[in-house]
Amino acid sequence: MGGPLKYPVAKKQGVVDDYFGTKVADPYRWLENTDSPETAAWVKEENDLSLPYLEKLPNREDFHDRVTKLLNYERYSTPYWIGGRYIYHKNDGLQNQSVIYTVKDLADPPQVVLDPNQLAKDGTVSVGIEDLSNDGKYFAYGLESSGSDWTEIHVKDLDSGKGLPDVIKWVKFSDIGWSKDSSGFFYTRYPQPDNETDQKLAKLGIPGIYYHRLGRPQSEDVLVYQRKEDPQWFVNASTSKDGRYLIIQVSQNQEDKIAIYVKDLGDAPQPKLDGEALPVFDRFDGKYWPIAVVGGRLFLRTNKDAPTCKIISFDLTKHAANQADEVVPAAKDLLEDAAIVGGKLVLNYLVDARNQVKVVSLDGHSPTEVPLPALGSVESISGDQDRPELFYAFTSYLYPTTIFRYDVETGEGSVFRKPSLDINADDYVTEQIFYHSKDGTRVPMFIVRRKDSRLDSNNQVYLTGYGGFDVSMKPFFSAGYFAWVQKGGIFAQPNLRGGGEYGQAWHEAGTREHKQNVFDDFIAAAETLINLKYTSAKHLSITGKSNGGLLIGACMTQRPDLFGAAVPGVGVMDMLRFQKFTVGYAWISDFGSSDNPEDFKYLIKYSPLHNIQPRTCYPPTLITTADHDDRVVPGHSFKFAATLQAAQGCDNPILIRIDTKAGHGGGKPLAKAVDESADVMAFMWDNTSGEPAKNR
């Protein structure tokens, strides 16, 4: 792509930290202050370099047109039913945000509940959380602006169509749980920060569960649960369908061990708020996910003594803490999700990264398998515990998300909403292969390609992964990767350790001191694709976001020779300081912490920022981040970009694309998502189509 680029000058400062006797320089720490004039000037210079470069890429317009065309179809969410109403989301095709609709009968014309596209001309306001009151009258929803995790809850009267004056601020990582009489709701909030900078970057602390009564100011909200002695733990709450119980989840870290408490709100319409929160499981000896309360029994999914998860029930009338009855024992395959619909348990299993859904009785007997249209993923299941109507969303690499309706009593199923998209699935093929990682571990990988593609080592491959936080990477339809395959490339997605595909052991094998396994799995995936002649190193692009951005950063610094292009997105690049910002401390469960001398020893070995070597030829690299990312703060990507640009030993470009009025990725307007997708794929395509750059 031409000669060497002239990068903005980033000053170096003499910042050095001492980690248990090891001195570590951090010359670009000033870039952590995203609001400083110096950082703002650097950001502008970097965008002034990268954006024109991306705009002029030969294939950018083609990818933009392909993705836009592939997205121009109606998309639906699974409906849910409460208080005599259904609620669901629909996007006509190219709307920045999906519109929320309600209907009392699915055959009736739907009514608009909320159109987020009317809240901001550029589509940067989205709905993060929502819930319908038990009587179906009030709709509470949380608005998120410019991609921030901070949420502001509003309420709408669905009968009158008017918004209530209630506004709830400083909400983050919360659900909404309505009281029995629909006069108020429970939510999680944090203390109001002192200033804008604190809100954006500072560590979070001391969340509390509050009850808000409609029509009253937030200052009168009642604190019902808090752990001041554990200021950085997470707390969240939901209410049982009958309004009798407040179910409280407490976790020490993200995806770490969970404790469950229950507060009896009483039989009266208005909740009793002063009762004690009694322990259900308080030993932090496993993960517990509440499902529903039926007949005084709290049903939960857990991995306690069950690495692939099982279903248990807890008798709330006896309340013997940490004692439960097993309902559905653990199986060989991971029980990924569960719900109670129509008095039956709906179980969503993951079998070699593909879903299988079963329905059993509340005592775990009489299993029935729900027919799925192909090998793929069930993204969500919804239904009321007293109604037999189950909705589920199914997708696969060649199957755009379709909503199905299924009767758990009769076994009759039908399509609720199916997209109309002009693609011929017969022209493409999805393969699942298994390969061996560095230590011999067997790892699955999905590959999507045109049937007429030749395995002659010349295909341009889009390889992506995640490998962390118990997240399973399953088959899904994406306009982005499909545009790549449609153009003649190949898409590949391995199921790395650190994810949840095979349960607790698979997750833990990619955490803390075992994190290198994740990178080894990904590198082995790349080598497998090369050995099987799907591609060659110069034609191989790698990309991932968040923890997947860390994955790309680590692999490109460990094996810069193996990849033709790299795109780390919103990545955790400084593994020595991630815990010092916003919610970073929650990731210690997966990563460990540099505050611990034993953890420091392995973190420094793979931290992408700290393993960049001067005068090394790194592959063409496009780093992506956003100015409002308050989850993985942009300072990670800023420091990584400045360091990599200074170290680059050949003419391969090192660019950073810094989105404005955007965050970690959630709620991103469709127009911004299309622009980013076109930039990323054009960068990968055009940098892997020819010969690699020469060393300087």
PDB file of N, CA, C and O in Angstrom, residues 188-234:
ATOM      1  N   THR A 188     -30.284  -1.001  40.089  1.00  0.00           N
ATOM      2  CA  THR A 188     -28.952  -0.837  40.676  1.00  0.00           C
ATOM      3  C   THR A 188     -28.354   0.487  40.222  1.00  0.00           C
ATOM      4  O   THR A 188     -28.387   0.815  39.040  1.00  0.00           O
ATOM      5  N   ARG A 189     -27.804   1.248  41.165  1.00  0.00           N
ATOM      6  CA  ARG A 189     -27.142   2.506  40.803  1.00  0.00           C
ATOM      7  C   ARG A 189     -25.856   2.661  41.603  1.00  0.00           C
ATOM      8  O   ARG A 189     -25.631   1.974  42.605  1.00  0.00           O
ATOM      9  N   TYR A 190     -25.018   3.570  41.121  1.00  0.00           N
ATOM     10  CA  TYR A 190     -23.756   3.907  41.780  1.00  0.00           C
ATOM     11  C   TYR A 190     -23.851   5.317  42.340  1.00  0.00           C
ATOM     12  O   TYR A 190     -24.689   6.122  41.909  1.00  0.00           O
ATOM     13  N   PRO A 191     -22.978   5.662  43.294  1.00  0.00           N
ATOM     14  CA  PRO A 191     -22.973   7.032  43.808  1.00  0.00           C
ATOM     15  C   PRO A 191     -22.682   8.033  42.686  1.00  0.00           C
ATOM     16  O   PRO A 191     -21.922   7.737  41.761  1.00  0.00           O
ATOM     17  N   GLN A 192     -23.275   9.183  42.768  1.00  0.00           N
ATOM     18  CA  GLN A 192     -23.041  10.207  41.758  1.00  0.00           C
ATOM     19  C   GLN A 192     -21.576  10.635  41.808  1.00  0.00           C
ATOM     20  O   GLN A 192     -21.065  11.020  42.856  1.00  0.00           O
ATOM     21  N   PRO A 193     -20.858  10.566  40.667  1.00  0.00           N
ATOM     22  CA  PRO A 193     -19.443  10.953  40.680  1.00  0.00           C
ATOM     23  C   PRO A 193     -19.270  12.449  40.876  1.00  0.00           C
ATOM     24  O   PRO A 193     -20.179  13.236  40.625  1.00  0.00           O
ATOM     25  N   ASP A 194     -18.084  12.825  41.302  1.00  0.00           N
ATOM     26  CA  ASP A 194     -17.813  14.236  41.597  1.00  0.00           C
ATOM     27  C   ASP A 194     -17.761  15.092  40.343  1.00  0.00           C
ATOM     28  O   ASP A 194     -18.168  16.247  40.346  1.00  0.00           O
ATOM     29  N   ASN A 195     -17.241  14.520  39.252  1.00  0.00           N
ATOM     30  CA  ASN A 195     -17.133  15.315  38.024  1.00  0.00           C
ATOM     31  C   ASN A 195     -17.139  14.395  36.823  1.00  0.00           C
ATOM     32  O   ASN A 195     -17.139  13.171  36.945  1.00  0.00           O
ATOM     33  N   GLU A 196     -17.116  15.007  35.637  1.00  0.00           N
ATOM     34  CA  GLU A 196     -17.224  14.256  34.387  1.00  0.00           C
ATOM     35  C   GLU A 196     -16.070  13.276  34.217  1.00  0.00           C
ATOM     36  O   GLU A 196     -16.254  12.157  33.757  1.00  0.00           O
ATOM     37  N   THR A 197     -14.866  13.680  34.591  1.00  0.00           N
ATOM     38  CA  THR A 197     -13.710  12.802  34.442  1.00  0.00           C
ATOM     39  C   THR A 197     -13.854  11.568  35.308  1.00  0.00           C
ATOM     40  O   THR A 197     -13.565  10.448  34.885  1.00  0.00           O
ATOM     41  N   ASP A 198     -14.326  11.768  36.545  1.00  0.00           N
ATOM     42  CA  ASP A 198     -14.524  10.619  37.428  1.00  0.00           C
ATOM     43  C   ASP A 198     -15.531   9.650  36.820  1.00  0.00           C
ATOM     44  O   ASP A 198     -15.370   8.437  36.878  1.00  0.00           O
ATOM     45  N   GLN A 199     -16.587  10.201  36.242  1.00  0.00           N
ATOM     46  CA  GLN A 199     -17.621   9.355  35.653  1.00  0.00           C
ATOM     47  C   GLN A 199     -17.034   8.517  34.523  1.00  0.00           C
ATOM     48  O   GLN A 199     -17.383   7.353  34.346  1.00  0.00           O
ATOM     49  N   LYS A 200     -16.110   9.081  33.779  1.00  0.00           N
ATOM     50  CA  LYS A 200     -15.605   8.436  32.574  1.00  0.00           C
ATOM     51  C   LYS A 200     -14.529   7.397  32.852  1.00  0.00           C
ATOM     52  O   LYS A 200     -14.505   6.324  32.246  1.00  0.00           O
ATOM     53  N   LEU A 201     -13.619   7.696  33.778  1.00  0.00           N
ATOM     54  CA  LEU A 201     -12.437   6.863  33.930  1.00  0.00           C
ATOM     55  C   LEU A 201     -12.286   6.182  35.284  1.00  0.00           C
ATOM     56  O   LEU A 201     -11.655   5.135  35.380  1.00  0.00           O
ATOM     57  N   ALA A 202     -12.794   6.785  36.338  1.00  0.00           N
ATOM     58  CA  ALA A 202     -12.496   6.294  37.687  1.00  0.00           C
ATOM     59  C   ALA A 202     -13.106   4.923  37.944  1.00  0.00           C
ATOM     60  O   ALA A 202     -14.094   4.525  37.327  1.00  0.00           O
ATOM     61  N   LYS A 203     -12.494   4.210  38.887  1.00  0.00           N
ATOM     62  CA  LYS A 203     -13.047   2.930  39.325  1.00  0.00           C
ATOM     63  C   LYS A 203     -14.460   3.123  39.848  1.00  0.00           C
ATOM     64  O   LYS A 203     -14.749   4.093  40.546  1.00  0.00           O
ATOM     65  N   LEU A 204     -15.318   2.172  39.532  1.00  0.00           N
ATOM     66  CA  LEU A 204     -16.656   2.193  40.107  1.00  0.00           C
ATOM     67  C   LEU A 204     -16.592   1.648  41.532  1.00  0.00           C
ATOM     68  O   LEU A 204     -15.694   0.885  41.876  1.00  0.00           O
ATOM     69  N   GLY A 205     -17.577   2.012  42.337  1.00  0.00           N
ATOM     70  CA  GLY A 205     -17.587   1.487  43.693  1.00  0.00           C
ATOM     71  C   GLY A 205     -18.905   1.687  44.400  1.00  0.00           C
ATOM     72  O   GLY A 205     -19.653   2.622  44.111  1.00  0.00           O
ATOM     73  N   ILE A 206     -19.209   0.798  45.327  1.00  0.00           N
ATOM     74  CA  ILE A 206     -20.367   0.817  46.233  1.00  0.00           C
ATOM     75  C   ILE A 206     -21.699   0.927  45.478  1.00  0.00           C
ATOM     76  O   ILE A 206     -22.463   1.873  45.663  1.00  0.00           O
ATOM     77  N   PRO A 207     -22.011  -0.048  44.636  1.00  0.00           N
ATOM     78  CA  PRO A 207     -23.352  -0.048  44.033  1.00  0.00           C
ATOM     79  C   PRO A 207     -24.402  -0.428  45.062  1.00  0.00           C
ATOM     80  O   PRO A 207     -24.095  -1.116  46.051  1.00  0.00           O
ATOM     81  N   GLY A 208     -25.625   0.017  44.852  1.00  0.00           N
ATOM     82  CA  GLY A 208     -26.724  -0.326  45.743  1.00  0.00           C
ATOM     83  C   GLY A 208     -27.980  -0.633  44.948  1.00  0.00           C
ATOM     84  O   GLY A 208     -28.173  -0.117  43.841  1.00  0.00           O
ATOM     85  N   ILE A 209     -28.823  -1.479  45.497  1.00  0.00           N
ATOM     86  CA  ILE A 209     -30.130  -1.763  44.894  1.00  0.00           C
ATOM     87  C   ILE A 209     -31.156  -0.856  45.555  1.00  0.00           C
ATOM     88  O   ILE A 209     -31.268  -0.830  46.791  1.00  0.00           O
ATOM     89  N   TYR A 210     -31.867  -0.095  44.736  1.00  0.00           N
ATOM     90  CA  TYR A 210     -32.841   0.878  45.219  1.00  0.00           C
ATOM     91  C   TYR A 210     -34.235   0.538  44.713  1.00  0.00           C
ATOM     92  O   TYR A 210     -34.397  -0.152  43.697  1.00  0.00           O
ATOM     93  N   TYR A 211     -35.229   1.069  45.450  1.00  0.00           N
ATOM     94  CA  TYR A 211     -36.615   0.963  44.988  1.00  0.00           C
ATOM     95  C   TYR A 211     -37.117   2.363  44.666  1.00  0.00           C
ATOM     96  O   TYR A 211     -37.044   3.276  45.490  1.00  0.00           O
ATOM     97  N   HIS A 212     -37.604   2.526  43.445  1.00  0.00           N
ATOM     98  CA  HIS A 212     -38.165   3.812  43.016  1.00  0.00           C
ATOM     99  C   HIS A 212     -39.674   3.695  42.906  1.00  0.00           C
ATOM    100  O   HIS A 212     -40.186   2.826  42.207  1.00  0.00           O
ATOM    101  N   ARG A 213     -40.375   4.590  43.583  1.00  0.00           N
ATOM    102  CA  ARG A 213     -41.834   4.639  43.498  1.00  0.00           C
ATOM    103  C   ARG A 213     -42.224   5.703  42.478  1.00  0.00           C
ATOM    104  O   ARG A 213     -41.734   6.837  42.513  1.00  0.00           O
ATOM    105  N   LEU A 214     -43.073   5.324  41.539  1.00  0.00           N
ATOM    106  CA  LEU A 214     -43.468   6.237  40.471  1.00  0.00           C
ATOM    107  C   LEU A 214     -44.037   7.536  41.037  1.00  0.00           C
ATOM    108  O   LEU A 214     -44.780   7.531  42.018  1.00  0.00           O
ATOM    109  N   GLY A 215     -43.639   8.622  40.397  1.00  0.00           N
ATOM    110  CA  GLY A 215     -44.151   9.927  40.791  1.00  0.00           C
ATOM    111  C   GLY A 215     -43.351  10.626  41.854  1.00  0.00           C
ATOM    112  O   GLY A 215     -43.633  11.778  42.200  1.00  0.00           O
ATOM    113  N   ARG A 216     -42.324   9.962  42.375  1.00  0.00           N
ATOM    114  CA  ARG A 216     -41.493  10.573  43.413  1.00  0.00           C
ATOM    115  C   ARG A 216     -40.089  10.833  42.875  1.00  0.00           C
ATOM    116  O   ARG A 216     -39.619  10.123  41.987  1.00  0.00           O
ATOM    117  N   PRO A 217     -39.381  11.826  43.406  1.00  0.00           N
ATOM    118  CA  PRO A 217     -38.033  12.122  42.928  1.00  0.00           C
ATOM    119  C   PRO A 217     -37.060  11.013  43.302  1.00  0.00           C
ATOM    120  O   PRO A 217     -37.263  10.286  44.287  1.00  0.00           O
ATOM    121  N   GLN A 218     -35.996  10.894  42.540  1.00  0.00           N
ATOM    122  CA  GLN A 218     -35.003   9.856  42.800  1.00  0.00           C
ATOM    123  C   GLN A 218     -34.374  10.015  44.182  1.00  0.00           C
ATOM    124  O   GLN A 218     -33.963   9.024  44.796  1.00  0.00           O
ATOM    125  N   SER A 219     -34.326  11.226  44.688  1.00  0.00           N
ATOM    126  CA  SER A 219     -33.741  11.464  46.009  1.00  0.00           C
ATOM    127  C   SER A 219     -34.497  10.736  47.113  1.00  0.00           C
ATOM    128  O   SER A 219     -33.965  10.520  48.202  1.00  0.00           O
ATOM    129  N   GLU A 220     -35.749  10.353  46.861  1.00  0.00           N
ATOM    130  CA  GLU A 220     -36.550   9.627  47.857  1.00  0.00           C
ATOM    131  C   GLU A 220     -36.508   8.120  47.657  1.00  0.00           C
ATOM    132  O   GLU A 220     -37.176   7.382  48.390  1.00  0.00           O
ATOM    133  N   ASP A 221     -35.745   7.647  46.672  1.00  0.00           N
ATOM    134  CA  ASP A 221     -35.666   6.205  46.443  1.00  0.00           C
ATOM    135  C   ASP A 221     -35.068   5.512  47.663  1.00  0.00           C
ATOM    136  O   ASP A 221     -34.179   6.048  48.335  1.00  0.00           O
ATOM    137  N   VAL A 222     -35.564   4.318  47.932  1.00  0.00           N
ATOM    138  CA  VAL A 222     -35.197   3.585  49.146  1.00  0.00           C
ATOM    139  C   VAL A 222     -34.086   2.586  48.840  1.00  0.00           C
ATOM    140  O   VAL A 222     -34.213   1.752  47.933  1.00  0.00           O
ATOM    141  N   LEU A 223     -32.990   2.668  49.580  1.00  0.00           N
ATOM    142  CA  LEU A 223     -31.907   1.700  49.463  1.00  0.00           C
ATOM    143  C   LEU A 223     -32.345   0.406  50.139  1.00  0.00           C
ATOM    144  O   LEU A 223     -32.659   0.393  51.326  1.00  0.00           O
ATOM    145  N   VAL A 224     -32.360  -0.687  49.387  1.00  0.00           N
ATOM    146  CA  VAL A 224     -32.830  -1.954  49.953  1.00  0.00           C
ATOM    147  C   VAL A 224     -31.710  -2.980  50.118  1.00  0.00           C
ATOM    148  O   VAL A 224     -31.862  -3.965  50.837  1.00  0.00           O
ATOM    149  N   TYR A 225     -30.559  -2.761  49.425  1.00  0.00           N
ATOM    150  CA  TYR A 225     -29.450  -3.705  49.600  1.00  0.00           C
ATOM    151  C   TYR A 225     -28.156  -3.055  49.144  1.00  0.00           C
ATOM    152  O   TYR A 225     -28.095  -2.422  48.083  1.00  0.00           O
ATOM    153  N   GLN A 226     -27.118  -3.223  49.958  1.00  0.00           N
ATOM    154  CA  GLN A 226     -25.803  -2.689  49.614  1.00  0.00           C
ATOM    155  C   GLN A 226     -24.749  -3.416  50.439  1.00  0.00           C
ATOM    156  O   GLN A 226     -25.027  -3.915  51.530  1.00  0.00           O
ATOM    157  N   ARG A 227     -23.513  -3.486  49.903  1.00  0.00           N
ATOM    158  CA  ARG A 227     -22.410  -4.119  50.614  1.00  0.00           C
ATOM    159  C   ARG A 227     -21.267  -3.116  50.694  1.00  0.00           C
ATOM    160  O   ARG A 227     -20.318  -3.164  49.897  1.00  0.00           O
ATOM    161  N   LYS A 228     -21.336  -2.202  51.634  1.00  0.00           N
ATOM    162  CA  LYS A 228     -20.297  -1.177  51.757  1.00  0.00           C
ATOM    163  C   LYS A 228     -18.936  -1.775  52.082  1.00  0.00           C
ATOM    164  O   LYS A 228     -17.900  -1.194  51.753  1.00  0.00           O
ATOM    165  N   GLU A 229     -18.956  -2.944  52.707  1.00  0.00           N
ATOM    166  CA  GLU A 229     -17.684  -3.583  53.046  1.00  0.00           C
ATOM    167  C   GLU A 229     -17.024  -4.206  51.815  1.00  0.00           C
ATOM    168  O   GLU A 229     -15.847  -4.576  51.853  1.00  0.00           O
ATOM    169  N   ASP A 230     -17.777  -4.318  50.716  1.00  0.00           N
ATOM    170  CA  ASP A 230     -17.263  -4.886  49.459  1.00  0.00           C
ATOM    171  C   ASP A 230     -17.575  -3.900  48.330  1.00  0.00           C
ATOM    172  O   ASP A 230     -18.429  -4.161  47.477  1.00  0.00           O
ATOM    173  N   PRO A 231     -16.901  -2.758  48.280  1.00  0.00           N
ATOM    174  CA  PRO A 231     -17.315  -1.663  47.409  1.00  0.00           C
ATOM    175  C   PRO A 231     -17.244  -1.949  45.919  1.00  0.00           C
ATOM    176  O   PRO A 231     -17.918  -1.283  45.137  1.00  0.00           O
ATOM    177  N   GLN A 232     -16.429  -2.931  45.526  1.00  0.00           N
ATOM    178  CA  GLN A 232     -16.301  -3.178  44.092  1.00  0.00           C
ATOM    179  C   GLN A 232     -16.954  -4.482  43.651  1.00  0.00           C
ATOM    180  O   GLN A 232     -16.722  -4.946  42.535  1.00  0.00           O
ATOM    181  N   TRP A 233     -17.790  -5.037  44.482  1.00  0.00           N
ATOM    182  CA  TRP A 233     -18.581  -6.174  44.059  1.00  0.00           C
ATOM    183  C   TRP A 233     -19.802  -5.676  43.294  1.00  0.00           C
ATOM    184  O   TRP A 233     -20.213  -4.525  43.425  1.00  0.00           O
ATOM    185  N   PHE A 234     -20.383  -6.548  42.492  1.00  0.00           N
ATOM    186  CA  PHE A 234     -21.574  -6.202  41.724  1.00  0.00           C
ATOM    187  C   PHE A 234     -22.820  -6.718  42.437  1.00  0.00           C
ATOM    188  O   PHE A 234     -22.817  -7.827  42.991  1.00  0.00           O
TER     189      PHE A 234
END
